[in-house]
Amino acid sequence: MAATLGRICGSKLLKSVPALNLQQANGLSTAKTWTNGQKKLVATIGALTGGVGALIYALEQSVEASGTEVHPPKMPWSHSGLISALDHSSVRRGYEVYKQVCSACHSMKYIAYRNLVGVTHTEAEAKAEAEGIMVRDGPDDAGNYYDRPGKLSDYFPSPYPNEEAARAANNGAYPPDLSYIVSARHGGEDYIFSLLTGYFDAPAGVVLREGQYFNPYFPGGAISMAQVLYNEVIEYQDGTPATQSQLAKDVATFLKWTSEPEHDVRKQMIIKVVGIMTFLAAITYYIKRHKWSALKSRKIFFVPKKD
């Protein structure tokens, strides 16, 4: 150890190094080699970047403030917490609302009956729901098409055969597919709830065409979809009072699930990741203390040679 310290001292590694003066520090800078043109170019790029960023932010705030629609308020959803799961009873009731009300105009072509199993229905219940529709299938061995009862692998049926038929039945408006509507609309389930419960009489000065209705949450205020949710418009199987707000809340929760079917799995993964990372952090801390305890607790003595 003494020999090691002697070599270190002999190599002058432990000697203090005088601080650099201003002239030496300037000599280390690479900016000194830049020409005036390069400096102006860098300054111009920086100014343009900052200006563009400020302009985009200002335009976004201006558009949000000058929009013709009312922004939906934030609702206290039970699934909005970091590790809060969807209310599956509400999801099931929302499916009833879609089936009895919304499916008359809106399709859900990306949702199959098998997706209901384990979420809102048992396998037997989902099979019974699927068998309630008739599906055009074929061709058979004779080359003919035929109708058969639905099965779990079938997707929700569309109320119209094509887009043209849908527009013809709705005064030229095309009812959007609802499979991912919550993810596709700014505001998510808050927007869906506010839209379904936000029908009012048109104020003075607002002109609506035939077949249009006033809803301040819809862009422009004029919407071709009539109000479809009223108190007791359907009857829930579980006996829950079917008020307008309850109907809107349940169908919005159902559409949240169809837009994010991995919602609960994702939040379960958060719990698992936090648990595993906590365990690994504790083990890492213990190993660090164990490995370094001998080095941190040892004492080094320098014993000079005696003449």
Coordinates of C-alpha atoms in Angstrom, one line a residue:
M1 CA 0.0 0.0 0.0
A2 CA 2.9 2.4 0.9
A3 CA 4.5 1.6 -2.4
T4 CA 1.3 2.4 -4.3
L5 CA 0.9 5.7 -2.5
G6 CA 4.5 6.5 -3.3
R7 CA 4.0 5.9 -7.0
I8 CA 0.9 8.0 -7.0
C9 CA 2.7 10.9 -5.3
G10 CA 5.6 10.4 -7.6
S11 CA 3.5 10.7 -10.7
K12 CA 2.0 14.0 -9.4
L13 CA -1.6 12.8 -9.7
L14 CA -2.4 14.2 -6.3
K15 CA -1.0 17.6 -6.9
S16 CA -3.4 20.5 -7.3
V17 CA -3.8 21.8 -10.8
P18 CA -4.0 25.6 -11.2
A19 CA -7.2 27.0 -12.6
L20 CA -7.4 28.0 -16.3
N21 CA -7.2 31.7 -17.0
L22 CA -9.6 33.4 -19.4
Q23 CA -7.3 33.2 -22.3
Q24 CA -6.8 29.5 -21.9
A25 CA -10.5 28.9 -21.5
N26 CA -11.3 30.8 -24.6
G27 CA -8.7 28.7 -26.5
L28 CA -10.7 25.5 -25.6
S29 CA -14.0 26.8 -27.1
T30 CA -14.9 25.6 -30.6
A31 CA -17.1 28.6 -31.1
K32 CA -14.1 30.7 -31.7
T33 CA -13.5 29.0 -35.0
W34 CA -17.0 29.8 -36.3
T35 CA -17.3 32.4 -39.0
N36 CA -19.8 35.3 -38.7
G37 CA -22.0 33.6 -41.3
Q38 CA -22.1 30.3 -39.3
K39 CA -23.0 32.2 -36.1
K40 CA -25.8 34.1 -37.9
L41 CA -27.1 30.9 -39.3
V42 CA -27.2 29.2 -35.9
A43 CA -28.9 32.2 -34.4
T44 CA -31.5 32.4 -37.2
I45 CA -32.3 28.7 -36.9
G46 CA -32.8 29.0 -33.1
A47 CA -35.0 32.1 -33.6
L48 CA -37.1 30.4 -36.2
T49 CA -37.5 27.2 -34.2
G50 CA -38.6 29.2 -31.1
G51 CA -41.0 31.3 -33.2
V52 CA -42.6 28.3 -34.9
G53 CA -43.1 26.6 -31.6
A54 CA -44.7 29.8 -30.1
L55 CA -46.9 30.2 -33.2
I56 CA -48.2 26.6 -33.0
Y57 CA -49.0 26.9 -29.3
A58 CA -50.7 30.2 -29.9
L59 CA -52.8 28.9 -32.8
E60 CA -53.8 25.8 -30.8
Q61 CA -55.0 28.0 -27.9
S62 CA -56.8 30.3 -30.3
V63 CA -58.6 27.4 -32.0
E64 CA -59.7 25.9 -28.7
A65 CA -60.9 29.3 -27.5
S66 CA -62.7 30.3 -30.7
G67 CA -64.4 27.0 -31.4
T68 CA -68.2 27.0 -31.9
E69 CA -68.7 24.0 -29.7
V70 CA -68.8 23.8 -25.9
H71 CA -66.0 21.7 -24.4
P72 CA -67.3 18.8 -22.3
P73 CA -66.7 19.0 -18.5
K74 CA -64.5 16.4 -16.9
M75 CA -66.6 13.7 -15.3
P76 CA -65.6 11.6 -12.2
W77 CA -65.4 8.2 -14.0
S78 CA -64.8 5.3 -11.7
H79 CA -62.1 4.0 -14.1
S80 CA -60.1 7.2 -14.4
G81 CA -57.8 6.3 -11.6
L82 CA -54.2 5.0 -12.2
I83 CA -55.1 1.4 -11.2
S84 CA -59.0 1.7 -11.4
A85 CA -60.7 -0.9 -13.6
L86 CA -63.8 -0.5 -15.7
D87 CA -67.2 -1.0 -14.0
H88 CA -68.2 -4.2 -15.8
S89 CA -71.8 -4.0 -14.6
S90 CA -71.9 -0.6 -16.3
V91 CA -70.3 -2.1 -19.4
R92 CA -72.9 -4.7 -19.6
R93 CA -75.7 -2.2 -19.2
G94 CA -74.0 -0.1 -21.9
Y95 CA -74.2 -3.0 -24.2
E96 CA -77.9 -3.2 -23.6
V97 CA -78.2 0.5 -24.5
Y98 CA -76.2 0.0 -27.7
K99 CA -78.2 -3.1 -28.7
Q100 CA -81.6 -1.6 -28.1
V101 CA -81.0 2.0 -29.1
C102 CA -77.7 2.8 -30.9
S103 CA -77.5 -0.2 -33.1
A104 CA -80.5 1.1 -35.1
C105 CA -78.1 3.5 -36.9
H106 CA -74.5 2.9 -35.8
S107 CA -72.4 -0.2 -36.5
M108 CA -69.6 -1.8 -34.5
K109 CA -67.9 -3.8 -37.2
Y110 CA -64.7 -4.4 -35.3
I111 CA -66.3 -6.0 -32.2
A112 CA -67.2 -9.7 -32.2
Y113 CA -69.5 -11.5 -29.9
R114 CA -66.5 -13.5 -28.5
N115 CA -65.1 -10.2 -27.2
L116 CA -68.0 -10.1 -24.7
V117 CA -67.0 -13.4 -23.0
G118 CA -65.5 -12.8 -19.6
V119 CA -66.1 -9.1 -19.8
T120 CA -69.9 -8.6 -19.8
H121 CA -71.3 -12.0 -20.5
T122 CA -70.6 -15.7 -19.9
E123 CA -69.8 -17.9 -22.9
A124 CA -73.4 -19.2 -22.9
E125 CA -74.9 -15.7 -22.7
A126 CA -72.6 -14.5 -25.5
K127 CA -73.6 -17.5 -27.7
A128 CA -77.3 -16.7 -27.1
E129 CA -76.7 -13.0 -28.1
A130 CA -74.9 -14.2 -31.3
E131 CA -77.6 -16.6 -32.2
G132 CA -80.1 -13.7 -32.1
I133 CA -78.9 -12.4 -35.4
M134 CA -78.9 -14.0 -38.9
V135 CA -75.7 -13.9 -40.9
R136 CA -75.4 -14.3 -44.7
D137 CA -72.9 -17.0 -45.3
G138 CA -71.7 -19.3 -48.1
P139 CA -71.4 -20.5 -50.7
D140 CA -72.3 -24.0 -49.7
D141 CA -71.4 -27.1 -51.7
A142 CA -74.0 -26.2 -54.3
G143 CA -72.6 -22.7 -54.7
N144 CA -75.6 -21.0 -53.0
Y145 CA -75.5 -18.4 -50.2
Y146 CA -77.7 -19.0 -47.1
D147 CA -78.6 -17.4 -43.8
R148 CA -77.5 -19.0 -40.6
P149 CA -77.7 -18.1 -36.9
G150 CA -74.8 -16.1 -35.6
K151 CA -71.9 -17.6 -33.6
L152 CA -69.2 -16.2 -31.3
S153 CA -66.8 -15.5 -34.1
D154 CA -69.3 -13.2 -35.9
Y155 CA -69.0 -9.4 -35.6
F156 CA -71.8 -7.1 -34.6
P157 CA -74.1 -6.6 -37.6
S158 CA -74.3 -3.3 -39.4
P159 CA -77.8 -1.7 -39.7
Y160 CA -77.1 -0.7 -43.3
P161 CA -75.7 -2.7 -46.2
N162 CA -73.4 0.2 -47.4
E163 CA -72.5 3.8 -46.8
E164 CA -74.9 5.1 -49.5
A165 CA -77.9 3.3 -47.8
A166 CA -76.9 4.8 -44.5
R167 CA -76.7 8.3 -45.9
A168 CA -80.0 7.9 -47.7
A169 CA -81.7 6.9 -44.4
N170 CA -80.2 9.8 -42.4
N171 CA -80.7 12.9 -44.6
G172 CA -77.2 12.6 -46.1
A173 CA -75.4 12.2 -42.8
Y174 CA -73.3 9.0 -42.3
P175 CA -73.6 7.5 -38.8
P176 CA -70.0 6.8 -37.7
D177 CA -68.9 3.3 -36.6
L178 CA -68.7 3.2 -32.8
S179 CA -66.0 0.6 -32.3
Y180 CA -63.3 3.2 -31.4
I181 CA -65.4 6.3 -31.1
V182 CA -64.1 7.2 -27.6
S183 CA -60.5 7.1 -28.8
A184 CA -61.4 9.0 -32.0
R185 CA -63.0 12.0 -30.3
H186 CA -61.3 14.7 -28.3
G187 CA -62.7 14.4 -24.8
G188 CA -63.2 10.6 -24.9
E189 CA -66.1 9.4 -22.8
D190 CA -66.7 12.9 -21.4
Y191 CA -67.6 14.0 -24.9
I192 CA -69.9 11.0 -25.5
F193 CA -71.8 11.6 -22.2
S194 CA -72.1 15.4 -22.8
L195 CA -73.2 14.9 -26.4
L196 CA -75.9 12.4 -25.5
T197 CA -77.3 14.6 -22.7
G198 CA -76.7 18.0 -24.2
Y199 CA -79.7 18.5 -26.5
F200 CA -81.3 21.9 -26.2
D201 CA -83.6 24.2 -28.1
A202 CA -81.7 26.3 -30.7
P203 CA -81.0 29.8 -29.4
A204 CA -82.0 32.9 -31.3
G205 CA -79.9 33.4 -34.4
V206 CA -79.0 29.8 -34.9
V207 CA -80.6 28.4 -38.1
L208 CA -81.1 24.7 -38.4
R209 CA -81.9 22.8 -41.6
E210 CA -84.6 20.2 -41.7
G211 CA -83.6 17.1 -39.9
Q212 CA -81.0 18.9 -37.8
Y213 CA -80.9 19.4 -34.0
F214 CA -79.0 21.8 -31.7
N215 CA -76.3 20.3 -29.5
P216 CA -73.6 22.7 -28.2
Y217 CA -71.1 19.9 -27.7
F218 CA -71.2 19.0 -31.4
P219 CA -68.9 21.1 -33.7
G220 CA -71.0 23.8 -35.3
G221 CA -73.9 23.0 -32.9
A222 CA -76.1 21.4 -35.7
I223 CA -76.2 17.6 -35.5
S224 CA -78.3 15.3 -37.7
M225 CA -78.7 12.7 -34.9
A226 CA -81.9 13.3 -32.9
Q227 CA -82.0 12.9 -29.2
V228 CA -82.3 9.2 -28.5
L229 CA -81.9 8.8 -24.7
Y230 CA -84.8 9.6 -22.5
N231 CA -85.8 8.5 -19.0
E232 CA -87.0 4.9 -19.1
V233 CA -86.4 4.5 -22.8
I234 CA -85.3 0.9 -22.1
E235 CA -85.5 -1.3 -19.1
Y236 CA -82.3 -2.7 -17.6
Q237 CA -82.1 -6.5 -16.9
D238 CA -80.6 -5.9 -13.5
G239 CA -83.3 -3.4 -12.5
T240 CA -81.1 -0.3 -12.4
P241 CA -83.3 2.9 -12.9
A242 CA -82.9 3.8 -16.6
T243 CA -82.6 7.6 -16.3
Q244 CA -81.1 9.6 -19.1
S245 CA -77.9 10.3 -17.3
Q246 CA -77.6 6.6 -16.3
L247 CA -78.1 5.5 -19.9
A248 CA -75.5 7.9 -21.2
K249 CA -73.0 7.0 -18.5
D250 CA -73.4 3.2 -19.2
V251 CA -73.1 3.5 -23.0
A252 CA -70.1 5.8 -22.6
T253 CA -68.4 3.2 -20.4
F254 CA -69.3 0.5 -22.9
L255 CA -67.8 2.5 -25.7
K256 CA -64.7 3.1 -23.6
W257 CA -64.2 -0.6 -23.3
T258 CA -64.7 -1.2 -27.1
S259 CA -62.2 1.5 -27.8
E260 CA -59.6 0.1 -25.3
P261 CA -60.4 -3.6 -24.6
E262 CA -57.0 -3.9 -23.0
H263 CA -57.8 -1.2 -20.4
D264 CA -58.0 -3.5 -17.4
V265 CA -55.0 -5.6 -18.5
R266 CA -52.9 -2.5 -18.9
K267 CA -53.7 -1.3 -15.4
Q268 CA -53.1 -4.8 -14.0
M269 CA -49.7 -4.6 -15.7
I270 CA -48.9 -1.4 -13.9
I271 CA -49.5 -3.1 -10.5
K272 CA -47.2 -6.0 -11.6
V273 CA -44.5 -3.7 -12.9
V274 CA -44.5 -1.6 -9.7
G275 CA -44.4 -4.7 -7.5
I276 CA -41.5 -6.3 -9.5
M277 CA -39.5 -3.0 -9.6
T278 CA -40.0 -2.5 -5.9
F279 CA -38.7 -6.0 -5.2
L280 CA -35.7 -5.6 -7.6
A281 CA -34.9 -2.2 -6.1
A282 CA -34.9 -3.7 -2.6
I283 CA -32.6 -6.6 -3.7
T284 CA -30.3 -4.2 -5.5
Y285 CA -30.0 -2.0 -2.5
Y286 CA -29.2 -5.0 -0.2
I287 CA -26.6 -6.3 -2.6
K288 CA -25.0 -2.9 -2.9
R289 CA -24.8 -2.5 0.9
H290 CA -23.5 -6.1 1.2
K291 CA -20.8 -5.7 -1.5
W292 CA -19.6 -2.2 -0.5
S293 CA -19.8 -2.6 3.2
A294 CA -16.3 -4.1 3.4
L295 CA -14.8 -1.3 1.3
K296 CA -16.6 1.5 3.0
S297 CA -15.8 0.3 6.5
R298 CA -12.1 -0.5 6.1
K299 CA -9.3 1.8 7.3
I300 CA -6.1 2.6 5.4
F301 CA -3.0 3.4 7.4
F302 CA 0.2 4.8 5.9
V303 CA 3.3 3.7 7.8
P304 CA 6.4 5.4 6.6
K305 CA 9.6 3.6 6.4
K306 CA 12.0 4.0 9.3
D307 CA 15.5 5.2 8.6

